[in-house]
N, CA, C and O atoms as a DFTB+ gen file, in Angstrom:
688 C
 N C O
     1  1      38.530     -10.118      47.198
     2  2      39.195      -8.961      46.268
     3  2      38.115      -7.887      46.501
     4  3      38.396      -6.750      46.120
     5  1      37.071      -8.071      47.003
     6  2      36.190      -6.900      47.102
     7  2      36.491      -6.317      48.440
     8  3      36.327      -5.108      48.605
     9  1      36.952      -7.135      49.486
    10  2      37.389      -6.651      50.699
    11  2      38.447      -5.522      50.636
    12  3      38.496      -4.550      51.389
    13  1      39.284      -5.811      49.613
    14  2      40.449      -4.727      49.175
    15  2      39.881      -3.390      48.935
    16  3      40.119      -2.309      49.474
    17  1      39.027      -3.746      47.944
    18  2      38.506      -2.548      47.032
    19  2      37.322      -1.596      48.032
    20  3      36.838      -0.494      47.770
    21  1      37.129      -2.333      49.034
    22  2      36.194      -1.486      50.126
    23  2      36.906      -0.980      51.395
    24  3      36.369      -0.663      52.456
    25  1      38.242      -0.963      51.079
    26  2      38.919      -0.382      52.450
    27  2      38.531       0.796      52.558
    28  3      38.235       1.445      51.555
    29  1      38.458       1.291      53.766
    30  2      38.170       3.062      53.907
    31  2      38.862       3.945      53.207
    32  3      38.345       4.932      52.684
    33  1      40.328       3.598      53.134
    34  2      41.112       4.690      52.561
    35  2      41.073       4.693      51.207
    36  3      41.285       5.767      50.643
    37  1      40.806       3.546      50.444
    38  2      40.647       3.331      49.324
    39  2      39.410       3.933      48.496
    40  3      39.472       4.447      47.380
    41  1      38.182       3.738      49.359
    42  2      37.061       4.191      49.131
    43  2      37.065       5.895      48.928
    44  3      36.523       6.558      48.044
    45  1      37.915       6.354      50.132
    46  2      37.932       7.865      50.079
    47  2      38.619       8.378      49.169
    48  3      38.369       9.504      48.738
    49  1      39.663       7.589      48.697
    50  2      40.345       7.965      47.453
    51  2      39.760       8.080      46.061
    52  3      39.884       8.950      45.199
    53  1      39.089       6.949      46.099
    54  2      38.035       6.602      44.825
    55  2      37.115       8.000      44.816
    56  3      37.019       8.629      43.762
    57  1      36.456       8.452      46.001
    58  2      35.658       9.461      45.967
    59  2      36.431      10.577      45.577
    60  3      36.048      11.266      44.631
    61  1      37.369      10.815      46.126
    62  2      38.498      12.143      45.494
    63  2      38.690      12.141      43.966
    64  3      38.644      13.178      43.304
    65  1      38.916      10.881      43.425
    66  2      39.247      10.568      41.990
    67  2      37.774      11.004      41.356
    68  3      37.824      11.697      40.340
    69  1      36.651      10.699      41.806
    70  2      35.503      10.786      41.162
    71  2      35.159      12.391      41.044
    72  3      34.907      12.982      39.994
    73  1      35.198      12.850      42.112
    74  2      35.319      14.632      42.305
    75  2      36.060      15.000      41.018
    76  3      35.584      15.601      40.055
    77  1      37.228      14.568      41.157
    78  2      38.133      15.288      39.804
    79  2      37.834      15.012      38.689
    80  3      38.082      15.793      37.771
    81  1      37.203      13.790      38.481
    82  2      36.570      13.509      37.200
    83  2      35.322      14.242      36.877
    84  3      35.170      14.714      35.751
    85  1      34.540      14.347      37.679
    86  2      33.328      15.194      37.679
    87  2      33.682      16.774      37.247
    88  3      33.064      17.423      36.403
    89  1      34.831      17.233      38.038
    90  2      35.261      18.538      37.654
    91  2      35.722      18.902      36.365
    92  3      35.455      19.950      35.777
    93  1      36.649      17.683      35.839
    94  2      37.544      17.801      34.864
    95  2      36.620      17.485      33.445
    96  3      37.145      17.537      32.333
    97  1      35.314      17.185      33.627
    98  2      34.547      16.842      32.598
    99  2      33.395      17.888      32.498
   100  3      32.496      17.802      31.661
   101  1      33.501      18.913      33.450
   102  2      32.462      19.725      33.456
   103  2      31.255      19.824      34.175
   104  3      30.388      20.694      34.092
   105  1      31.321      18.546      35.091
   106  2      30.017      18.314      35.771
   107  2      29.467      18.959      36.982
   108  3      28.314      18.919      37.411
   109  1      30.671      19.656      37.522
   110  2      30.683      20.406      38.559
   111  2      31.421      21.922      38.158
   112  3      32.554      22.201      37.763
   113  1      30.307      22.682      38.434
   114  2      30.607      24.197      38.060
   115  2      30.640      24.883      39.232
   116  3      29.975      24.629      40.237
   117  1      31.670      26.027      39.034
   118  2      31.582      26.999      40.125
   119  2      30.115      27.631      40.615
   120  3      29.337      28.105      39.787
   121  1      29.929      27.606      41.504
   122  2      28.423      28.279      42.097
   123  2      28.484      29.037      43.401
   124  3      29.355      28.865      44.254
   125  1      27.519      29.860      43.478
   126  2      27.271      30.749      44.372
   127  2      27.098      29.886      45.848
   128  3      27.650      30.276      46.876
   129  1      26.331      28.776      45.797
   130  2      26.053      28.070      46.856
   131  2      27.126      27.175      47.463
   132  3      26.874      26.242      48.226
   133  1      28.281      27.519      47.083
   134  2      29.328      26.628      47.323
   135  2      29.322      26.336      48.937
   136  3      29.191      25.159      49.273
   137  1      29.450      27.289      49.907
   138  2      29.401      27.166      51.138
   139  2      28.382      26.229      51.532
   140  3      28.627      25.832      52.671
   141  1      27.248      25.669      51.012
   142  2      26.499      24.884      51.556
   143  2      27.014      23.569      51.592
   144  3      26.749      22.890      52.584
   145  1      27.687      23.097      50.704
   146  2      28.553      21.906      50.668
   147  2      29.604      21.793      51.608
   148  3      29.958      20.704      52.061
   149  1      30.173      22.992      51.953
   150  2      31.163      23.019      52.960
   151  2      30.776      22.868      54.289
   152  3      31.274      22.046      55.058
   153  1      29.686      23.837      54.627
   154  2      28.784      23.911      55.830
   155  2      28.280      22.557      56.095
   156  3      28.374      22.214      57.274
   157  1      27.742      21.659      55.239
   158  2      27.387      20.358      55.561
   159  2      28.171      19.447      55.836
   160  3      27.862      18.458      56.499
   161  1      29.602      19.739      55.221
   162  2      30.409      18.867      55.512
   163  2      31.079      18.749      56.780
   164  3      31.366      17.702      57.360
   165  1      31.356      20.245      57.251
   166  2      31.766      20.280      58.798
   167  2      30.777      20.274      59.659
   168  3      31.110      20.219      60.843
   169  1      29.322      20.328      59.337
   170  2      28.129      19.967      60.413
   171  2      28.376      18.402      60.629
   172  3      28.410      17.821      61.714
   173  1      28.533      17.874      59.418
   174  2      28.686      16.178      59.470
   175  2      29.764      15.720      60.316
   176  3      29.639      14.685      60.970
   177  1      30.920      16.490      60.353
   178  2      32.080      16.199      61.148
   179  2      31.580      16.122      62.459
   180  3      31.574      15.139      63.201
   181  1      31.044      17.580      62.729
   182  2      30.851      17.910      64.035
   183  2      29.640      16.765      64.792
   184  3      29.642      16.408      65.970
   185  1      28.845      16.432      63.916
   186  2      27.811      15.628      64.443
   187  2      28.117      14.184      64.802
   188  3      27.497      13.487      65.605
   189  1      29.424      13.774      63.902
   190  2      29.905      12.362      64.208
   191  2      30.730      12.740      65.550
   192  3      30.923      11.814      66.338
   193  1      31.154      13.819      65.824
   194  2      31.712      13.823      67.331
   195  2      30.782      13.805      68.282
   196  3      30.912      13.168      69.327
   197  1      29.935      14.393      68.034
   198  2      28.516      14.417      69.393
   199  2      27.798      13.119      69.416
   200  3      27.587      12.505      70.462
   201  1      27.437      12.725      68.273
   202  2      26.706      11.273      68.280
   203  2      27.296      10.538      67.258
   204  3      26.846      10.659      66.119
   205  1      28.393       9.668      67.521
   206  2      28.647       8.760      66.550
   207  2      27.907       7.464      66.279
   208  3      27.531       6.785      67.234
   209  1      27.696       7.114      65.128
   210  2      26.981       5.983      64.701
   211  2      27.710       4.644      64.617
   212  3      27.116       3.587      64.406
   213  1      28.770       4.725      64.758
   214  2      29.696       3.297      64.270
   215  2      29.657       3.009      62.918
   216  3      30.063       1.900      62.573
   217  1      29.267       3.753      62.115
   218  2      29.587       3.731      60.673
   219  2      30.936       3.411      60.140
   220  3      31.919       3.927      60.672
   221  1      31.068       2.568      59.088
   222  2      32.553       2.578      58.641
   223  2      33.197       3.998      58.412
   224  3      32.524       4.961      58.045
   225  1      34.367       4.047      58.624
   226  2      35.057       5.573      58.439
   227  2      35.012       6.265      57.236
   228  3      34.910       7.490      57.177
   229  1      35.100       5.352      56.049
   230  2      34.826       6.108      54.807
   231  2      33.300       6.754      54.639
   232  3      33.107       7.586      53.752
   233  1      32.394       6.404      55.383
   234  2      31.080       7.107      55.345
   235  2      31.210       8.501      56.611
   236  3      30.967       9.681      56.357
   237  1      31.591       8.028      57.780
   238  2      31.708       8.975      58.854
   239  2      32.520       9.988      58.738
   240  3      32.272      11.031      59.343
   241  1      33.694       9.854      57.898
   242  2      34.593      10.860      57.664
   243  2      34.807      11.224      56.151
   244  3      35.015      12.398      55.843
   245  1      34.763      10.316      55.285
   246  2      34.702      10.231      54.068
   247  2      33.570      11.020      53.227
   248  3      33.734      11.596      52.151
   249  1      32.474      10.914      53.921
   250  2      31.486      11.812      53.165
   251  2      31.458      13.352      53.589
   252  3      31.134      14.273      52.840
   253  1      31.789      13.449      54.703
   254  2      31.905      15.090      55.140
   255  2      33.173      15.503      54.240
   256  3      33.100      16.554      53.603
   257  1      34.230      14.782      54.173
   258  2      35.134      15.437      53.487
   259  2      35.030      15.550      52.034
   260  3      35.573      16.474      51.428
   261  1      34.308      14.584      51.425
   262  2      33.905      14.782      50.024
   263  2      32.841      15.891      49.910
   264  3      32.754      16.469      48.826
   265  1      32.273      16.136      50.611
   266  2      31.385      17.609      50.616
   267  2      32.067      18.760      50.737
   268  3      31.773      19.689      49.985
   269  1      33.207      18.922      51.805
   270  2      33.925      19.912      51.993
   271  2      34.957      20.031      50.680
   272  3      35.353      21.155      50.373
   273  1      35.256      19.228      50.146
   274  2      36.299      19.408      48.899
   275  2      35.564      19.618      47.795
   276  3      36.027      20.344      46.914
   277  1      34.176      18.967      47.635
   278  2      33.213      19.572      46.533
   279  2      32.952      20.873      46.430
   280  3      32.937      21.526      45.388
   281  1      32.679      21.374      47.872
   282  2      32.691      22.982      48.196
   283  2      33.445      23.789      47.852
   284  3      33.181      24.910      47.418
   285  1      34.829      23.135      48.063
   286  2      36.040      23.866      47.868
   287  2      36.215      24.164      46.030
   288  3      36.618      25.223      45.548
   289  1      35.817      22.993      45.280
   290  2      35.807      23.072      44.112
   291  2      34.799      24.074      43.239
   292  3      34.978      24.545      42.116
   293  1      33.897      24.202      43.973
   294  2      32.699      24.994      43.554
   295  2      32.952      26.498      43.893
   296  3      32.296      27.367      43.319
   297  1      33.840      26.786      44.763
   298  2      34.090      27.975      44.923
   299  2      34.363      29.083      43.905
   300  3      35.402      28.818      43.300
   301  1      33.813      30.215      43.501
   302  2      34.110      31.008      42.370
   303  2      35.704      31.488      42.585
   304  3      36.257      31.521      43.684
   305  1      36.191      31.774      41.587
   306  2      37.370      31.932      41.385
   307  2      38.095      33.265      42.056
   308  3      37.576      34.317      41.684
   309  1      39.185      33.404      42.963
   310  2      39.688      34.640      43.327
   311  2      40.914      34.307      43.828
   312  3      41.269      33.136      43.961
   313  1      41.626      35.308      44.132
   314  2      43.117      35.338      44.482
   315  2      43.197      35.330      46.098
   316  3      42.603      36.240      46.676
   317  1      43.668      34.676      46.621
   318  2      43.959      34.766      48.188
   319  2      45.472      33.977      48.503
   320  3      45.696      32.790      48.264
   321  1      46.407      34.927      49.079
   322  2      47.751      34.241      49.285
   323  2      47.789      33.280      50.286
   324  3      48.582      32.349      50.147
   325  1      46.965      33.340      51.430
   326  2      46.955      32.199      52.400
   327  2      46.345      31.143      52.052
   328  3      46.658      30.143      52.700
   329  1      45.387      30.980      51.049
   330  2      44.975      29.910      50.330
   331  2      45.732      29.038      49.285
   332  3      45.573      27.858      48.973
   333  1      46.709      30.097      48.787
   334  2      47.773      29.617      47.830
   335  2      48.790      29.025      48.464
   336  3      49.428      28.199      47.811
   337  1      49.186      29.287      49.850
   338  2      49.968      28.996      50.849
   339  2      49.555      27.512      51.047
   340  3      50.330      26.617      50.710
   341  1      48.263      27.224      51.626
   342  2      47.564      26.064      51.672
   343  2      47.684      25.019      50.705
   344  3      47.906      23.831      50.942
   345  1      47.507      25.602      49.517
   346  2      47.442      24.842      48.218
   347  2      49.377      24.021      48.270
   348  3      49.744      22.857      48.108
   349  1      49.990      25.015      48.500
   350  2      51.788      24.598      48.606
   351  2      52.039      23.482      49.482
   352  3      52.839      22.560      49.329
   353  1      51.233      23.706      50.425
   354  2      51.264      22.303      51.683
   355  2      50.669      21.195      51.406
   356  3      50.959      20.156      51.998
   357  1      49.661      21.263      50.374
   358  2      48.511      20.405      50.200
   359  2      49.275      18.866      49.918
   360  3      48.669      17.836      50.215
   361  1      50.377      18.831      49.440
   362  2      51.061      17.399      49.431
   363  2      51.461      16.980      50.806
   364  3      51.201      15.869      51.267
   365  1      52.058      17.849      51.392
   366  2      52.782      17.521      52.899
   367  2      51.309      17.117      53.703
   368  3      51.398      16.157      54.468
   369  1      50.346      17.591      53.618
   370  2      49.133      17.487      54.291
   371  2      48.625      16.215      53.930
   372  3      48.248      15.411      54.783
   373  1      48.597      16.011      52.836
   374  2      48.180      14.653      52.191
   375  2      49.180      13.330      52.632
   376  3      48.698      12.198      52.690
   377  1      50.620      13.592      52.938
   378  2      51.323      12.766      53.417
   379  2      51.444      12.623      54.920
   380  3      51.965      11.609      55.385
   381  1      50.973      13.623      55.731
   382  2      51.267      13.398      56.968
   383  2      49.980      13.553      57.857
   384  3      49.988      13.271      59.056
   385  1      48.695      14.095      57.083
   386  2      47.510      13.857      57.952
   387  2      47.184      12.744      58.672
   388  3      46.611      12.880      59.753
   389  1      47.463      11.650      58.238
   390  2      47.268      10.390      59.200
   391  2      48.073      10.513      60.403
   392  3      47.511      10.130      61.430
   393  1      49.209      10.938      60.511
   394  2      50.162      11.000      61.753
   395  2      49.534      11.972      62.519
   396  3      49.089      11.732      63.641
   397  1      49.460      13.291      61.862
   398  2      49.209      14.469      62.937
   399  2      47.696      14.369      63.462
   400  3      47.480      14.837      64.580
   401  1      46.554      13.759      62.701
   402  2      45.472      13.662      63.227
   403  2      45.230      12.604      64.255
   404  3      44.313      12.700      65.070
   405  1      46.114      11.527      64.207
   406  2      46.190      10.427      65.133
   407  2      46.757      11.183      66.586
   408  3      46.120      11.149      67.638
   409  1      48.035      11.843      66.420
   410  2      48.494      12.836      67.363
   411  2      47.654      13.708      68.022
   412  3      47.778      13.848      69.239
   413  1      46.776      14.345      67.370
   414  2      45.905      15.501      67.750
   415  2      44.925      14.649      68.713
   416  3      44.621      15.012      69.850
   417  1      44.499      13.529      68.127
   418  2      43.394      12.856      68.907
   419  2      44.127      12.383      70.310
   420  3      43.596      12.600      71.399
   421  1      45.357      11.737      70.181
   422  2      45.960      11.640      71.339
   423  2      46.257      12.718      72.373
   424  3      46.023      12.650      73.579
   425  1      46.819      13.740      71.691
   426  2      46.888      15.024      72.618
   427  2      45.596      15.409      73.402
   428  3      45.592      15.587      74.620
   429  1      44.306      15.542      72.458
   430  2      43.243      15.731      73.069
   431  2      42.737      15.085      74.367
   432  3      42.192      15.658      75.310
   433  1      42.978      13.986      74.253
   434  2      42.648      12.917      75.235
   435  2      43.420      13.264      76.428
   436  3      42.915      13.608      77.497
   437  1      44.876      13.138      76.149
   438  2      45.608      13.435      77.276
   439  2      45.542      14.615      78.199
   440  3      45.848      14.683      79.389
   441  1      44.969      15.732      77.205
   442  2      44.974      17.126      77.660
   443  2      43.689      16.788      78.461
   444  3      43.261      17.802      79.011
   445  1      42.940      15.691      78.700
   446  2      41.701      15.679      79.533
   447  2      40.531      16.034      78.634
   448  3      39.488      15.805      79.246
   449  1      40.303      16.510      77.403
   450  2      39.234      16.888      77.027
   451  2      38.312      15.811      76.593
   452  3      38.734      14.655      76.589
   453  1      37.341      16.019      76.301
   454  2      36.069      14.706      76.201
   455  2      35.667      15.066      74.765
   456  3      36.315      15.864      74.088
   457  1      34.529      14.414      74.322
   458  2      34.042      14.735      73.002
   459  2      33.694      16.315      72.936
   460  3      33.061      16.828      73.859
   461  1      34.109      17.049      71.857
   462  2      33.835      18.506      71.968
   463  2      33.376      18.805      70.481
   464  3      33.561      17.962      69.603
   465  1      32.781      20.011      70.222
   466  2      32.624      20.530      68.985
   467  2      33.903      21.168      68.572
   468  3      34.138      21.282      67.369
   469  1      34.738      21.588      69.449
   470  2      35.693      21.974      69.305
   471  2      37.184      21.062      68.533
   472  3      38.105      21.549      67.877
   473  1      36.959      19.724      68.900
   474  2      37.849      18.795      68.562
   475  2      38.308      18.929      66.901
   476  3      39.437      19.209      66.498
   477  1      37.123      18.652      66.086
   478  2      37.498      18.837      64.429
   479  2      38.230      20.143      64.017
   480  3      39.092      20.149      63.138
   481  1      37.870      21.165      64.648
   482  2      38.695      22.350      64.087
   483  2      39.991      22.211      64.771
   484  3      40.942      22.499      64.044
   485  1      40.367      21.756      66.273
   486  2      41.590      21.830      66.696
   487  2      42.379      20.682      65.582
   488  3      43.410      21.059      65.024
   489  1      41.971      19.639      65.375
   490  2      42.590      18.666      64.506
   491  2      42.890      19.114      63.225
   492  3      43.927      18.720      62.691
   493  1      42.023      19.995      62.564
   494  2      42.366      20.415      61.302
   495  2      43.562      21.455      61.481
   496  3      44.569      21.385      60.777
   497  1      43.412      22.280      62.320
   498  2      44.363      23.031      62.368
   499  2      45.713      22.478      62.883
   500  3      46.767      23.022      62.555
   501  1      45.680      21.518      63.599
   502  2      47.080      20.718      64.112
   503  2      47.394      20.124      62.914
   504  3      48.604      20.253      62.728
   505  1      46.722      19.379      61.784
   506  2      47.093      18.831      60.698
   507  2      47.905      19.841      59.832
   508  3      49.085      19.657      59.532
   509  1      47.166      20.932      59.454
   510  2      47.687      21.959      58.721
   511  2      48.975      22.717      59.054
   512  3      49.857      23.135      58.305
   513  1      48.861      22.769      60.174
   514  2      50.413      23.300      61.006
   515  2      51.500      22.400      60.770
   516  3      52.603      22.785      60.380
   517  1      51.162      21.023      61.037
   518  2      52.010      19.961      60.915
   519  2      52.541      19.956      59.361
   520  3      53.749      19.853      59.152
   521  1      51.698      20.060      58.381
   522  2      51.976      20.085      57.027
   523  2      52.751      21.243      56.591
   524  3      53.628      21.197      55.729
   525  1      52.337      22.414      57.313
   526  2      53.357      23.728      57.038
   527  2      54.959      23.316      57.249
   528  3      55.895      23.512      56.474
   529  1      54.957      22.668      58.579
   530  2      56.330      22.412      59.105
   531  2      57.077      21.351      58.016
   532  3      58.192      21.601      57.559
   533  1      56.360      20.210      57.682
   534  2      56.696      19.391      56.760
   535  2      57.339      20.072      55.630
   536  3      58.559      20.105      55.469
   537  1      56.544      20.568      54.918
   538  2      56.565      21.530      53.987
   539  2      58.013      22.438      53.555
   540  3      58.682      22.527      52.526
   541  1      58.094      23.089      55.032
   542  2      59.260      23.987      54.970
   543  2      60.526      23.259      55.295
   544  3      61.578      23.721      54.854
   545  1      60.539      22.130      56.045
   546  2      61.856      21.568      56.763
   547  2      61.890      20.214      55.848
   548  3      62.896      19.544      56.081
   549  1      61.139      19.734      54.995
   550  2      61.301      18.619      54.096
   551  2      60.953      18.456      52.835
   552  3      61.672      17.820      52.064
   553  1      59.866      18.979      52.481
   554  2      59.274      19.079      51.005
   555  2      60.248      20.097      49.988
   556  3      60.807      19.789      48.935
   557  1      60.234      21.180      50.579
   558  2      60.802      22.285      49.873
   559  2      62.188      21.920      49.362
   560  3      62.617      21.801      48.214
   561  1      62.956      21.730      50.963
   562  2      64.368      21.540      50.661
   563  2      64.745      20.221      49.416
   564  3      65.592      20.365      48.535
   565  1      63.892      18.956      49.614
   566  2      64.004      18.004      48.760
   567  2      63.750      18.391      47.303
   568  3      64.514      18.160      46.366
   569  1      62.558      19.018      47.244
   570  2      62.306      19.409      45.710
   571  2      63.290      20.449      45.215
   572  3      63.468      20.490      43.998
   573  1      63.959      21.304      45.995
   574  2      64.957      22.206      45.656
   575  2      66.194      21.600      45.207
   576  3      66.836      22.141      44.307
   577  1      66.694      20.230      45.901
   578  2      67.610      19.617      45.687
   579  2      67.430      18.801      44.294
   580  3      68.310      18.675      43.442
   581  1      66.404      18.389      44.247
   582  2      66.049      17.241      43.016
   583  2      66.112      18.339      41.889
   584  3      66.685      17.983      40.860
   585  1      65.681      19.442      41.921
   586  2      65.575      20.362      40.618
   587  2      66.991      20.661      40.399
   588  3      67.376      20.651      39.229
   589  1      67.945      20.962      41.454
   590  2      69.141      21.358      41.114
   591  2      69.574      20.196      40.671
   592  3      70.091      20.336      39.563
   593  1      69.589      19.174      41.029
   594  2      70.295      17.727      40.561
   595  2      70.020      17.361      39.122
   596  3      70.857      16.793      38.420
   597  1      68.569      17.780      38.625
   598  2      68.212      17.492      37.246
   599  2      68.261      18.738      36.341
   600  3      67.900      18.577      35.175
   601  1      68.620      19.831      36.695
   602  2      68.290      21.265      36.151
   603  2      69.193      20.917      34.876
   604  3      70.374      20.580      34.965
   605  1      68.508      21.038      33.720
   606  2      68.723      20.991      32.278
   607  2      69.270      19.723      31.786
   608  3      69.777      19.625      30.668
   609  1      69.173      18.793      32.579
   610  2      69.401      17.342      32.110
   611  2      68.241      16.590      31.471
   612  3      68.358      15.704      30.625
   613  1      66.988      17.108      32.040
   614  2      66.003      15.887      31.234
   615  2      65.759      16.346      29.935
   616  3      65.020      15.658      29.231
   617  1      66.339      17.598      29.386
   618  2      66.177      17.843      28.038
   619  2      67.109      17.132      27.082
   620  3      67.053      17.106      25.853
   621  1      68.122      16.465      28.037
   622  2      69.236      15.925      27.021
   623  2      68.889      14.540      26.316
   624  3      69.778      13.815      25.869
   625  1      67.476      14.207      26.245
   626  2      67.182      12.900      25.507
   627  2      67.384      11.805      26.099
   628  3      66.829      10.796      25.663
   629  1      68.165      11.739      27.153
   630  2      68.545      10.511      28.017
   631  2      67.378      10.141      28.947
   632  3      66.651      11.052      29.342
   633  1      67.136       8.838      29.339
   634  2      66.245       8.764      30.625
   635  2      66.746       9.626      31.859
   636  3      67.931       9.823      32.131
   637  1      65.679      10.093      32.545
   638  2      65.997      10.678      33.747
   639  2      66.536       9.721      34.752
   640  3      67.330      10.135      35.596
   641  1      66.145       8.405      34.726
   642  2      66.726       7.587      35.845
   643  2      68.460       7.327      35.616
   644  3      69.246       7.027      36.514
   645  1      68.740       7.498      34.397
   646  2      70.279       7.384      34.170
   647  2      70.851       8.539      34.283
   648  3      72.077       8.543      34.389
   649  1      70.299       9.501      34.287
   650  2      70.797      10.971      34.802
   651  2      70.959      10.870      36.309
   652  3      72.109      10.949      36.739
   653  1      70.045      10.720      37.096
   654  2      70.343      10.536      38.107
   655  2      71.341       9.533      38.939
   656  3      71.881       9.825      40.006
   657  1      71.461       8.431      38.314
   658  2      72.406       7.250      38.305
   659  2      73.894       8.085      38.255
   660  3      74.757       7.951      39.122
   661  1      74.005       8.894      37.170
   662  2      75.231       9.650      36.784
   663  2      75.391      10.504      37.907
   664  3      76.485      10.465      38.471
   665  1      74.705      11.104      38.249
   666  2      74.787      12.434      39.377
   667  2      75.225      11.790      40.380
   668  3      75.998      12.421      41.102
   669  1      74.934      10.496      40.735
   670  2      75.334       9.866      42.093
   671  2      76.623       9.335      42.133
   672  3      77.004       8.793      43.171
   673  1      77.381       9.414      41.119
   674  2      78.723       8.487      40.734
   675  2      80.042       9.708      41.268
   676  3      80.018      10.898      40.955
   677  1      80.752       9.272      41.828
   678  2      82.024      10.131      42.111
   679  2      82.692      10.705      40.917
   680  3      82.772       9.985      39.922
   681  1      83.229      12.018      40.880
   682  2      83.672      12.562      40.042
   683  2      85.250      12.517      40.323
   684  3      85.718      12.384      41.453
   685  1      86.039      12.649      39.112
   686  2      87.559      12.393      39.375
   687  2      88.180      13.848      38.634
   688  3      89.392      14.062      38.616
């Protein structure tokens, strides 16, 4: 059982849950020094590229990712349309990043590039652009379809699953 709960992806997910809980309980407050956590996270990612230690993925990638996310949580409130767009793309990024990051690694090597300080930047850009494409080509159309399919029906008092089943029946 311990082997299951210590899988890298599950440990990384748990770190995100803990960050969310800490923020929700008010233990993480917006701060002027937010950039330190983000810079440290990116520095660790770059360092991992230059001098990998061979540690578990949840440490080599998860700790820097957690630092970057924590820094993002600490950023004082402001409005930025480009960041709001990234927020819209976040679910697509969550779903596609394993594929786009693997593809970026393969493309990087096929292009003849070796270990470089530029790879983490290129990989993040590749993953974000891939998420944008999936958001516009899949997530948004599916979301719109489901909203049209269920518009007004969720308030009818009947379970939603029954309404979806009814919606798929042919009409006469």
